[in-house]
Amino acid sequence: MMPERVPFRLNFWMTACAIPVLMLLIGLGVWQLQRLEWKQALIAERLDRGAAAPLAITEVPDDGWKDFEYRRVTLRGRFLHDREMLILNKVRHGQTGFDLVTPMELADGGAVLIHRGWVPRAWPAGNLVQRRPQGIGTLTGVLRDGGKANAWVPENDPSTNKWFFADVAQMAKAAGIAGQRPYLVRVTPDRRERGYPKGPHASYKISNKHLEYAITWFGLAAALVMIYLAYHVRRR
Protein backbone atom coordinates (compact mmCIF):
# COMPACT_ATOMS: atom_id res chain seq x y z
CA MET A 1 0.00 0.00 0.00
CA MET A 2 1.26 3.44 -0.93
CA PRO A 3 1.80 5.73 2.07
CA GLU A 4 -0.71 8.52 2.36
CA ARG A 5 0.32 12.15 2.50
CA VAL A 6 -1.08 14.42 5.15
CA PRO A 7 -2.12 18.00 4.40
CA PHE A 8 0.57 20.63 4.13
CA ARG A 9 1.56 21.74 7.62
CA LEU A 10 3.25 25.09 7.92
CA ASN A 11 6.28 25.43 10.18
CA PHE A 12 6.39 29.05 11.24
CA TRP A 13 10.08 29.33 12.06
CA MET A 14 11.26 27.50 8.98
CA THR A 15 8.99 29.68 6.84
CA ALA A 16 10.25 32.83 8.55
CA CYS A 17 13.82 31.81 7.68
CA ALA A 18 13.13 30.48 4.18
CA ILE A 19 11.24 33.50 2.77
CA PRO A 20 14.03 36.10 3.19
CA VAL A 21 16.65 33.63 1.97
CA LEU A 22 14.52 32.84 -1.09
CA MET A 23 14.03 36.54 -1.80
CA LEU A 24 17.78 37.10 -1.48
CA LEU A 25 18.63 34.26 -3.90
CA ILE A 26 16.09 35.45 -6.48
CA GLY A 27 17.31 39.03 -6.07
CA LEU A 28 20.91 37.95 -6.67
CA GLY A 29 19.84 36.06 -9.79
CA VAL A 30 18.00 39.09 -11.17
CA TRP A 31 20.98 41.31 -10.35
CA GLN A 32 23.29 39.01 -12.31
CA LEU A 33 20.95 39.18 -15.31
CA GLN A 34 21.10 42.97 -15.12
CA ARG A 35 24.90 42.75 -14.93
CA LEU A 36 24.86 40.45 -17.95
CA GLU A 37 22.94 43.02 -19.99
CA TRP A 38 25.34 45.77 -18.91
CA LYS A 39 28.42 43.65 -19.72
CA GLN A 40 27.13 42.67 -23.16
CA ALA A 41 26.53 46.35 -23.97
CA LEU A 42 30.05 47.21 -22.78
CA ILE A 43 31.62 44.50 -24.95
CA ALA A 44 29.59 45.64 -27.97
CA GLU A 45 30.74 49.23 -27.41
CA ARG A 46 34.38 48.16 -27.30
CA LEU A 47 34.02 46.12 -30.48
CA ASP A 48 32.38 49.07 -32.25
CA ARG A 49 35.21 51.37 -31.20
CA GLY A 50 37.82 48.88 -32.32
CA ALA A 51 36.18 48.50 -35.73
CA ALA A 52 36.08 52.26 -36.39
CA ALA A 53 38.61 53.92 -38.68
CA PRO A 54 41.84 55.04 -36.95
CA LEU A 55 42.07 58.58 -35.63
CA ALA A 56 45.13 60.79 -35.63
CA ILE A 57 46.35 60.95 -32.05
CA THR A 58 46.04 64.75 -32.21
CA GLU A 59 42.25 64.28 -32.43
CA VAL A 60 42.12 62.66 -28.98
CA PRO A 61 41.63 65.18 -26.14
CA ASP A 62 43.63 64.58 -22.98
CA ASP A 63 40.70 65.38 -20.68
CA GLY A 64 38.04 63.31 -22.43
CA TRP A 65 40.23 60.54 -23.79
CA LYS A 66 38.26 57.82 -21.99
CA ASP A 67 35.51 58.33 -24.57
CA PHE A 68 38.05 57.16 -27.15
CA GLU A 69 39.48 54.17 -25.27
CA TYR A 70 39.78 51.08 -27.53
CA ARG A 71 39.85 53.31 -30.61
CA ARG A 72 42.72 52.83 -33.03
CA VAL A 73 45.01 55.81 -33.51
CA THR A 74 47.88 56.67 -35.82
CA LEU A 75 50.90 58.59 -34.63
CA ARG A 76 54.25 59.72 -35.95
CA GLY A 77 57.40 60.18 -33.94
CA ARG A 78 60.59 58.56 -32.71
CA PHE A 79 61.10 56.07 -29.91
CA LEU A 80 63.20 57.04 -26.90
CA HIS A 81 64.75 53.60 -26.50
CA ASP A 82 67.12 54.69 -23.75
CA ARG A 83 64.07 55.21 -21.51
CA GLU A 84 62.28 51.90 -22.17
CA MET A 85 60.67 50.09 -19.25
CA LEU A 86 60.01 46.39 -18.72
CA ILE A 87 56.92 45.12 -16.89
CA LEU A 88 57.98 41.95 -15.09
CA ASN A 89 56.55 38.44 -15.05
CA LYS A 90 54.53 38.43 -18.26
CA VAL A 91 53.83 34.99 -19.74
CA ARG A 92 53.29 34.29 -23.44
CA HIS A 93 52.78 30.75 -24.75
CA GLY A 94 54.13 29.37 -21.49
CA GLN A 95 57.33 31.44 -21.59
CA THR A 96 58.07 34.09 -18.97
CA GLY A 97 59.24 37.49 -20.15
CA PHE A 98 58.38 41.18 -20.04
CA ASP A 99 55.98 43.68 -21.53
CA LEU A 100 57.98 46.45 -23.20
CA VAL A 101 56.87 50.06 -22.76
CA THR A 102 58.80 52.77 -24.60
CA PRO A 103 58.08 56.51 -24.68
CA MET A 104 57.68 58.09 -28.10
CA GLU A 105 58.46 61.71 -28.86
CA LEU A 106 55.74 62.81 -31.27
CA ALA A 107 56.49 64.74 -34.43
CA ASP A 108 53.56 67.07 -33.65
CA GLY A 109 54.87 67.79 -30.17
CA GLY A 110 54.58 66.09 -26.83
CA ALA A 111 55.14 62.43 -26.05
CA VAL A 112 53.21 59.27 -25.23
CA LEU A 113 53.92 55.85 -23.76
CA ILE A 114 53.87 53.00 -26.29
CA HIS A 115 53.17 49.42 -25.22
CA ARG A 116 55.25 47.69 -27.87
CA GLY A 117 54.47 44.10 -26.85
CA TRP A 118 56.12 41.10 -25.23
CA VAL A 119 59.82 40.23 -25.08
CA PRO A 120 61.53 37.15 -23.57
CA ARG A 121 63.75 37.27 -20.51
CA ALA A 122 66.86 37.40 -22.71
CA TRP A 123 65.85 40.86 -24.01
CA PRO A 124 68.01 42.92 -21.57
CA ALA A 125 71.11 40.89 -22.52
CA GLY A 126 70.56 41.60 -26.21
CA ASN A 127 71.02 37.95 -27.26
CA LEU A 128 68.15 37.93 -29.75
CA VAL A 129 66.78 39.81 -32.74
CA GLN A 130 65.64 43.15 -31.34
CA ARG A 131 63.51 45.64 -33.20
CA ARG A 132 64.39 49.16 -32.08
CA PRO A 133 63.33 51.46 -34.91
CA GLN A 134 65.46 54.56 -35.27
CA GLY A 135 64.41 57.99 -36.47
CA ILE A 136 60.92 59.22 -37.27
CA GLY A 137 58.34 56.54 -37.99
CA THR A 138 54.58 56.00 -38.13
CA LEU A 139 52.58 53.38 -36.26
CA THR A 140 49.01 52.39 -35.47
CA GLY A 141 47.84 51.26 -32.07
CA VAL A 142 44.93 51.08 -29.65
CA LEU A 143 44.26 53.61 -26.89
CA ARG A 144 44.25 51.97 -23.48
CA ASP A 145 44.64 52.85 -19.84
CA GLY A 146 47.33 51.08 -17.89
CA GLY A 147 44.98 48.77 -16.05
CA LYS A 148 44.81 48.11 -12.33
CA ALA A 149 46.90 45.75 -10.26
CA ASN A 150 45.18 43.19 -8.08
CA ALA A 151 46.01 42.55 -4.44
CA TRP A 152 48.68 39.98 -5.33
CA VAL A 153 50.77 42.27 -7.55
CA PRO A 154 53.70 44.05 -5.84
CA GLU A 155 54.01 47.82 -5.92
CA ASN A 156 56.11 49.36 -8.67
CA ASP A 157 59.55 50.66 -7.71
CA PRO A 158 60.44 53.44 -10.17
CA SER A 159 63.71 54.17 -8.34
CA THR A 160 65.08 50.76 -9.41
CA ASN A 161 63.12 50.61 -12.68
CA LYS A 162 61.11 47.61 -11.47
CA TRP A 163 57.60 47.54 -12.89
CA PHE A 164 54.88 45.02 -12.09
CA PHE A 165 51.95 46.77 -13.76
CA ALA A 166 51.47 49.70 -16.11
CA ASP A 167 50.79 52.74 -13.95
CA VAL A 168 50.72 55.40 -16.67
CA ALA A 169 51.37 58.36 -14.35
CA GLN A 170 54.31 56.64 -12.64
CA MET A 171 55.85 55.44 -15.88
CA ALA A 172 55.44 58.80 -17.60
CA LYS A 173 57.19 60.52 -14.70
CA ALA A 174 60.03 57.98 -14.77
CA ALA A 175 60.40 58.48 -18.53
CA GLY A 176 60.52 62.26 -18.19
CA ILE A 177 57.21 62.92 -19.95
CA ALA A 178 54.97 63.55 -16.94
CA GLY A 179 51.88 65.68 -17.45
CA GLN A 180 51.43 64.70 -21.07
CA ARG A 181 49.06 62.15 -22.64
CA PRO A 182 47.47 60.13 -19.80
CA TYR A 183 47.16 56.80 -21.62
CA LEU A 184 49.08 54.04 -23.37
CA VAL A 185 49.03 53.19 -27.05
CA ARG A 186 49.17 49.43 -27.58
CA VAL A 187 50.88 48.77 -30.91
CA THR A 188 48.85 46.90 -33.52
CA PRO A 189 51.02 43.80 -34.22
CA ASP A 190 52.43 43.11 -37.67
CA ARG A 191 52.84 39.34 -38.01
CA ARG A 192 55.27 39.82 -40.89
CA GLU A 193 57.87 41.40 -38.62
CA ARG A 194 60.59 39.15 -37.25
CA GLY A 195 62.22 39.34 -33.87
CA TYR A 196 61.00 41.04 -30.73
CA PRO A 197 58.91 42.57 -29.32
CA LYS A 198 55.87 40.54 -30.30
CA GLY A 199 53.00 42.99 -30.61
CA PRO A 200 50.31 42.92 -27.91
CA HIS A 201 46.92 41.44 -28.72
CA ALA A 202 44.22 44.11 -29.08
CA SER A 203 41.73 42.15 -27.01
CA TYR A 204 38.32 43.69 -26.40
CA LYS A 205 37.09 40.79 -24.31
CA ILE A 206 36.31 41.03 -20.63
CA SER A 207 35.16 38.38 -18.22
CA ASN A 208 31.44 37.73 -18.65
CA LYS A 209 30.20 34.93 -16.40
CA HIS A 210 27.05 36.66 -15.22
CA LEU A 211 24.73 34.14 -16.91
CA GLU A 212 26.45 31.27 -15.08
CA TYR A 213 26.17 33.18 -11.82
CA ALA A 214 22.46 33.89 -12.45
CA ILE A 215 21.78 30.21 -13.14
CA THR A 216 23.58 29.32 -9.90
CA TRP A 217 21.48 31.72 -7.79
CA PHE A 218 18.20 30.66 -9.41
CA GLY A 219 19.22 27.01 -9.01
CA LEU A 220 19.83 27.53 -5.30
CA ALA A 221 16.44 29.25 -5.01
CA ALA A 222 14.74 26.27 -6.68
CA ALA A 223 16.59 23.85 -4.40
CA LEU A 224 15.46 25.81 -1.35
CA VAL A 225 11.82 25.61 -2.48
CA MET A 226 12.11 21.84 -3.02
CA ILE A 227 13.64 21.31 0.42
CA TYR A 228 10.98 23.51 2.00
CA LEU A 229 8.14 21.57 0.36
CA ALA A 230 9.70 18.19 1.14
CA TYR A 231 9.95 19.16 4.80
CA HIS A 232 6.34 20.30 5.07
CA VAL A 233 4.67 17.49 3.15
CA ARG A 234 5.09 14.60 5.56
CA ARG A 235 4.18 10.97 5.31
CA ARG A 236 2.01 9.19 7.85
CSV table of C-alpha atoms in Angstrom, one decimal:
chain,number,residue,atom,x,y,z
A,1,MET,CA,0.0,0.0,0.0
A,2,MET,CA,1.3,3.4,-0.9
A,3,PRO,CA,1.8,5.7,2.1
A,4,GLU,CA,-0.7,8.5,2.4
A,5,ARG,CA,0.3,12.2,2.5
A,6,VAL,CA,-1.1,14.4,5.1
A,7,PRO,CA,-2.1,18.0,4.4
A,8,PHE,CA,0.6,20.6,4.1
A,9,ARG,CA,1.6,21.7,7.6
A,10,LEU,CA,3.2,25.1,7.9
A,11,ASN,CA,6.3,25.4,10.2
A,12,PHE,CA,6.4,29.0,11.2
A,13,TRP,CA,10.1,29.3,12.1
A,14,MET,CA,11.3,27.5,9.0
A,15,THR,CA,9.0,29.7,6.8
A,16,ALA,CA,10.3,32.8,8.6
A,17,CYS,CA,13.8,31.8,7.7
A,18,ALA,CA,13.1,30.5,4.2
A,19,ILE,CA,11.2,33.5,2.8
A,20,PRO,CA,14.0,36.1,3.2
A,21,VAL,CA,16.6,33.6,2.0
A,22,LEU,CA,14.5,32.8,-1.1
A,23,MET,CA,14.0,36.5,-1.8
A,24,LEU,CA,17.8,37.1,-1.5
A,25,LEU,CA,18.6,34.3,-3.9
A,26,ILE,CA,16.1,35.5,-6.5
A,27,GLY,CA,17.3,39.0,-6.1
A,28,LEU,CA,20.9,37.9,-6.7
A,29,GLY,CA,19.8,36.1,-9.8
A,30,VAL,CA,18.0,39.1,-11.2
A,31,TRP,CA,21.0,41.3,-10.4
A,32,GLN,CA,23.3,39.0,-12.3
A,33,LEU,CA,20.9,39.2,-15.3
A,34,GLN,CA,21.1,43.0,-15.1
A,35,ARG,CA,24.9,42.8,-14.9
A,36,LEU,CA,24.9,40.4,-18.0
A,37,GLU,CA,22.9,43.0,-20.0
A,38,TRP,CA,25.3,45.8,-18.9
A,39,LYS,CA,28.4,43.6,-19.7
A,40,GLN,CA,27.1,42.7,-23.2
A,41,ALA,CA,26.5,46.3,-24.0
A,42,LEU,CA,30.0,47.2,-22.8
A,43,ILE,CA,31.6,44.5,-25.0
A,44,ALA,CA,29.6,45.6,-28.0
A,45,GLU,CA,30.7,49.2,-27.4
A,46,ARG,CA,34.4,48.2,-27.3
A,47,LEU,CA,34.0,46.1,-30.5
A,48,ASP,CA,32.4,49.1,-32.2
A,49,ARG,CA,35.2,51.4,-31.2
A,50,GLY,CA,37.8,48.9,-32.3
A,51,ALA,CA,36.2,48.5,-35.7
A,52,ALA,CA,36.1,52.3,-36.4
A,53,ALA,CA,38.6,53.9,-38.7
A,54,PRO,CA,41.8,55.0,-37.0
A,55,LEU,CA,42.1,58.6,-35.6
A,56,ALA,CA,45.1,60.8,-35.6
A,57,ILE,CA,46.4,60.9,-32.1
A,58,THR,CA,46.0,64.7,-32.2
A,59,GLU,CA,42.2,64.3,-32.4
A,60,VAL,CA,42.1,62.7,-29.0
A,61,PRO,CA,41.6,65.2,-26.1
A,62,ASP,CA,43.6,64.6,-23.0
A,63,ASP,CA,40.7,65.4,-20.7
A,64,GLY,CA,38.0,63.3,-22.4
A,65,TRP,CA,40.2,60.5,-23.8
A,66,LYS,CA,38.3,57.8,-22.0
A,67,ASP,CA,35.5,58.3,-24.6
A,68,PHE,CA,38.1,57.2,-27.1
A,69,GLU,CA,39.5,54.2,-25.3
A,70,TYR,CA,39.8,51.1,-27.5
A,71,ARG,CA,39.9,53.3,-30.6
A,72,ARG,CA,42.7,52.8,-33.0
A,73,VAL,CA,45.0,55.8,-33.5
A,74,THR,CA,47.9,56.7,-35.8
A,75,LEU,CA,50.9,58.6,-34.6
A,76,ARG,CA,54.3,59.7,-36.0
A,77,GLY,CA,57.4,60.2,-33.9
A,78,ARG,CA,60.6,58.6,-32.7
A,79,PHE,CA,61.1,56.1,-29.9
A,80,LEU,CA,63.2,57.0,-26.9
A,81,HIS,CA,64.8,53.6,-26.5
A,82,ASP,CA,67.1,54.7,-23.7
A,83,ARG,CA,64.1,55.2,-21.5
A,84,GLU,CA,62.3,51.9,-22.2
A,85,MET,CA,60.7,50.1,-19.2
A,86,LEU,CA,60.0,46.4,-18.7
A,87,ILE,CA,56.9,45.1,-16.9
A,88,LEU,CA,58.0,41.9,-15.1
A,89,ASN,CA,56.6,38.4,-15.0
A,90,LYS,CA,54.5,38.4,-18.3
A,91,VAL,CA,53.8,35.0,-19.7
A,92,ARG,CA,53.3,34.3,-23.4
A,93,HIS,CA,52.8,30.8,-24.8
A,94,GLY,CA,54.1,29.4,-21.5
A,95,GLN,CA,57.3,31.4,-21.6
A,96,THR,CA,58.1,34.1,-19.0
A,97,GLY,CA,59.2,37.5,-20.1
A,98,PHE,CA,58.4,41.2,-20.0
A,99,ASP,CA,56.0,43.7,-21.5
A,100,LEU,CA,58.0,46.4,-23.2
A,101,VAL,CA,56.9,50.1,-22.8
A,102,THR,CA,58.8,52.8,-24.6
A,103,PRO,CA,58.1,56.5,-24.7
A,104,MET,CA,57.7,58.1,-28.1
A,105,GLU,CA,58.5,61.7,-28.9
A,106,LEU,CA,55.7,62.8,-31.3
A,107,ALA,CA,56.5,64.7,-34.4
A,108,ASP,CA,53.6,67.1,-33.7
A,109,GLY,CA,54.9,67.8,-30.2
A,110,GLY,CA,54.6,66.1,-26.8
A,111,ALA,CA,55.1,62.4,-26.0
A,112,VAL,CA,53.2,59.3,-25.2
A,113,LEU,CA,53.9,55.8,-23.8
A,114,ILE,CA,53.9,53.0,-26.3
A,115,HIS,CA,53.2,49.4,-25.2
A,116,ARG,CA,55.3,47.7,-27.9
A,117,GLY,CA,54.5,44.1,-26.8
A,118,TRP,CA,56.1,41.1,-25.2
A,119,VAL,CA,59.8,40.2,-25.1
A,120,PRO,CA,61.5,37.2,-23.6
A,121,ARG,CA,63.8,37.3,-20.5
A,122,ALA,CA,66.9,37.4,-22.7
A,123,TRP,CA,65.8,40.9,-24.0
A,124,PRO,CA,68.0,42.9,-21.6
A,125,ALA,CA,71.1,40.9,-22.5
A,126,GLY,CA,70.6,41.6,-26.2
A,127,ASN,CA,71.0,38.0,-27.3
A,128,LEU,CA,68.2,37.9,-29.8
A,129,VAL,CA,66.8,39.8,-32.7
A,130,GLN,CA,65.6,43.1,-31.3
A,131,ARG,CA,63.5,45.6,-33.2
A,132,ARG,CA,64.4,49.2,-32.1
A,133,PRO,CA,63.3,51.5,-34.9
A,134,GLN,CA,65.5,54.6,-35.3
A,135,GLY,CA,64.4,58.0,-36.5
A,136,ILE,CA,60.9,59.2,-37.3
A,137,GLY,CA,58.3,56.5,-38.0
A,138,THR,CA,54.6,56.0,-38.1
A,139,LEU,CA,52.6,53.4,-36.3
A,140,THR,CA,49.0,52.4,-35.5
A,141,GLY,CA,47.8,51.3,-32.1
A,142,VAL,CA,44.9,51.1,-29.7
A,143,LEU,CA,44.3,53.6,-26.9
A,144,ARG,CA,44.2,52.0,-23.5
A,145,ASP,CA,44.6,52.8,-19.8
A,146,GLY,CA,47.3,51.1,-17.9
A,147,GLY,CA,45.0,48.8,-16.0
A,148,LYS,CA,44.8,48.1,-12.3
A,149,ALA,CA,46.9,45.8,-10.3
A,150,ASN,CA,45.2,43.2,-8.1
A,151,ALA,CA,46.0,42.5,-4.4
A,152,TRP,CA,48.7,40.0,-5.3
A,153,VAL,CA,50.8,42.3,-7.5
A,154,PRO,CA,53.7,44.1,-5.8
A,155,GLU,CA,54.0,47.8,-5.9
A,156,ASN,CA,56.1,49.4,-8.7
A,157,ASP,CA,59.5,50.7,-7.7
A,158,PRO,CA,60.4,53.4,-10.2
A,159,SER,CA,63.7,54.2,-8.3
A,160,THR,CA,65.1,50.8,-9.4
A,161,ASN,CA,63.1,50.6,-12.7
A,162,LYS,CA,61.1,47.6,-11.5
A,163,TRP,CA,57.6,47.5,-12.9
A,164,PHE,CA,54.9,45.0,-12.1
A,165,PHE,CA,51.9,46.8,-13.8
A,166,ALA,CA,51.5,49.7,-16.1
A,167,ASP,CA,50.8,52.7,-14.0
A,168,VAL,CA,50.7,55.4,-16.7
A,169,ALA,CA,51.4,58.4,-14.4
A,170,GLN,CA,54.3,56.6,-12.6
A,171,MET,CA,55.8,55.4,-15.9
A,172,ALA,CA,55.4,58.8,-17.6
A,173,LYS,CA,57.2,60.5,-14.7
A,174,ALA,CA,60.0,58.0,-14.8
A,175,ALA,CA,60.4,58.5,-18.5
A,176,GLY,CA,60.5,62.3,-18.2
A,177,ILE,CA,57.2,62.9,-19.9
A,178,ALA,CA,55.0,63.6,-16.9
A,179,GLY,CA,51.9,65.7,-17.4
A,180,GLN,CA,51.4,64.7,-21.1
A,181,ARG,CA,49.1,62.2,-22.6
A,182,PRO,CA,47.5,60.1,-19.8
A,183,TYR,CA,47.2,56.8,-21.6
A,184,LEU,CA,49.1,54.0,-23.4
A,185,VAL,CA,49.0,53.2,-27.0
A,186,ARG,CA,49.2,49.4,-27.6
A,187,VAL,CA,50.9,48.8,-30.9
A,188,THR,CA,48.9,46.9,-33.5
A,189,PRO,CA,51.0,43.8,-34.2
A,190,ASP,CA,52.4,43.1,-37.7
A,191,ARG,CA,52.8,39.3,-38.0
A,192,ARG,CA,55.3,39.8,-40.9
A,193,GLU,CA,57.9,41.4,-38.6
A,194,ARG,CA,60.6,39.2,-37.2
A,195,GLY,CA,62.2,39.3,-33.9
A,196,TYR,CA,61.0,41.0,-30.7
A,197,PRO,CA,58.9,42.6,-29.3
A,198,LYS,CA,55.9,40.5,-30.3
A,199,GLY,CA,53.0,43.0,-30.6
A,200,PRO,CA,50.3,42.9,-27.9
A,201,HIS,CA,46.9,41.4,-28.7
A,202,ALA,CA,44.2,44.1,-29.1
A,203,SER,CA,41.7,42.2,-27.0
A,204,TYR,CA,38.3,43.7,-26.4
A,205,LYS,CA,37.1,40.8,-24.3
A,206,ILE,CA,36.3,41.0,-20.6
A,207,SER,CA,35.2,38.4,-18.2
A,208,ASN,CA,31.4,37.7,-18.7
A,209,LYS,CA,30.2,34.9,-16.4
A,210,HIS,CA,27.0,36.7,-15.2
A,211,LEU,CA,24.7,34.1,-16.9
A,212,GLU,CA,26.5,31.3,-15.1
A,213,TYR,CA,26.2,33.2,-11.8
A,214,ALA,CA,22.5,33.9,-12.4
A,215,ILE,CA,21.8,30.2,-13.1
A,216,THR,CA,23.6,29.3,-9.9
A,217,TRP,CA,21.5,31.7,-7.8
A,218,PHE,CA,18.2,30.7,-9.4
A,219,GLY,CA,19.2,27.0,-9.0
A,220,LEU,CA,19.8,27.5,-5.3
A,221,ALA,CA,16.4,29.2,-5.0
A,222,ALA,CA,14.7,26.3,-6.7
A,223,ALA,CA,16.6,23.8,-4.4
A,224,LEU,CA,15.5,25.8,-1.3
A,225,VAL,CA,11.8,25.6,-2.5
A,226,MET,CA,12.1,21.8,-3.0
A,227,ILE,CA,13.6,21.3,0.4
A,228,TYR,CA,11.0,23.5,2.0
A,229,LEU,CA,8.1,21.6,0.4
A,230,ALA,CA,9.7,18.2,1.1
A,231,TYR,CA,10.0,19.2,4.8
A,232,HIS,CA,6.3,20.3,5.1
A,233,VAL,CA,4.7,17.5,3.1
A,234,ARG,CA,5.1,14.6,5.6
A,235,ARG,CA,4.2,11.0,5.3
A,236,ARG,CA,2.0,9.2,7.8
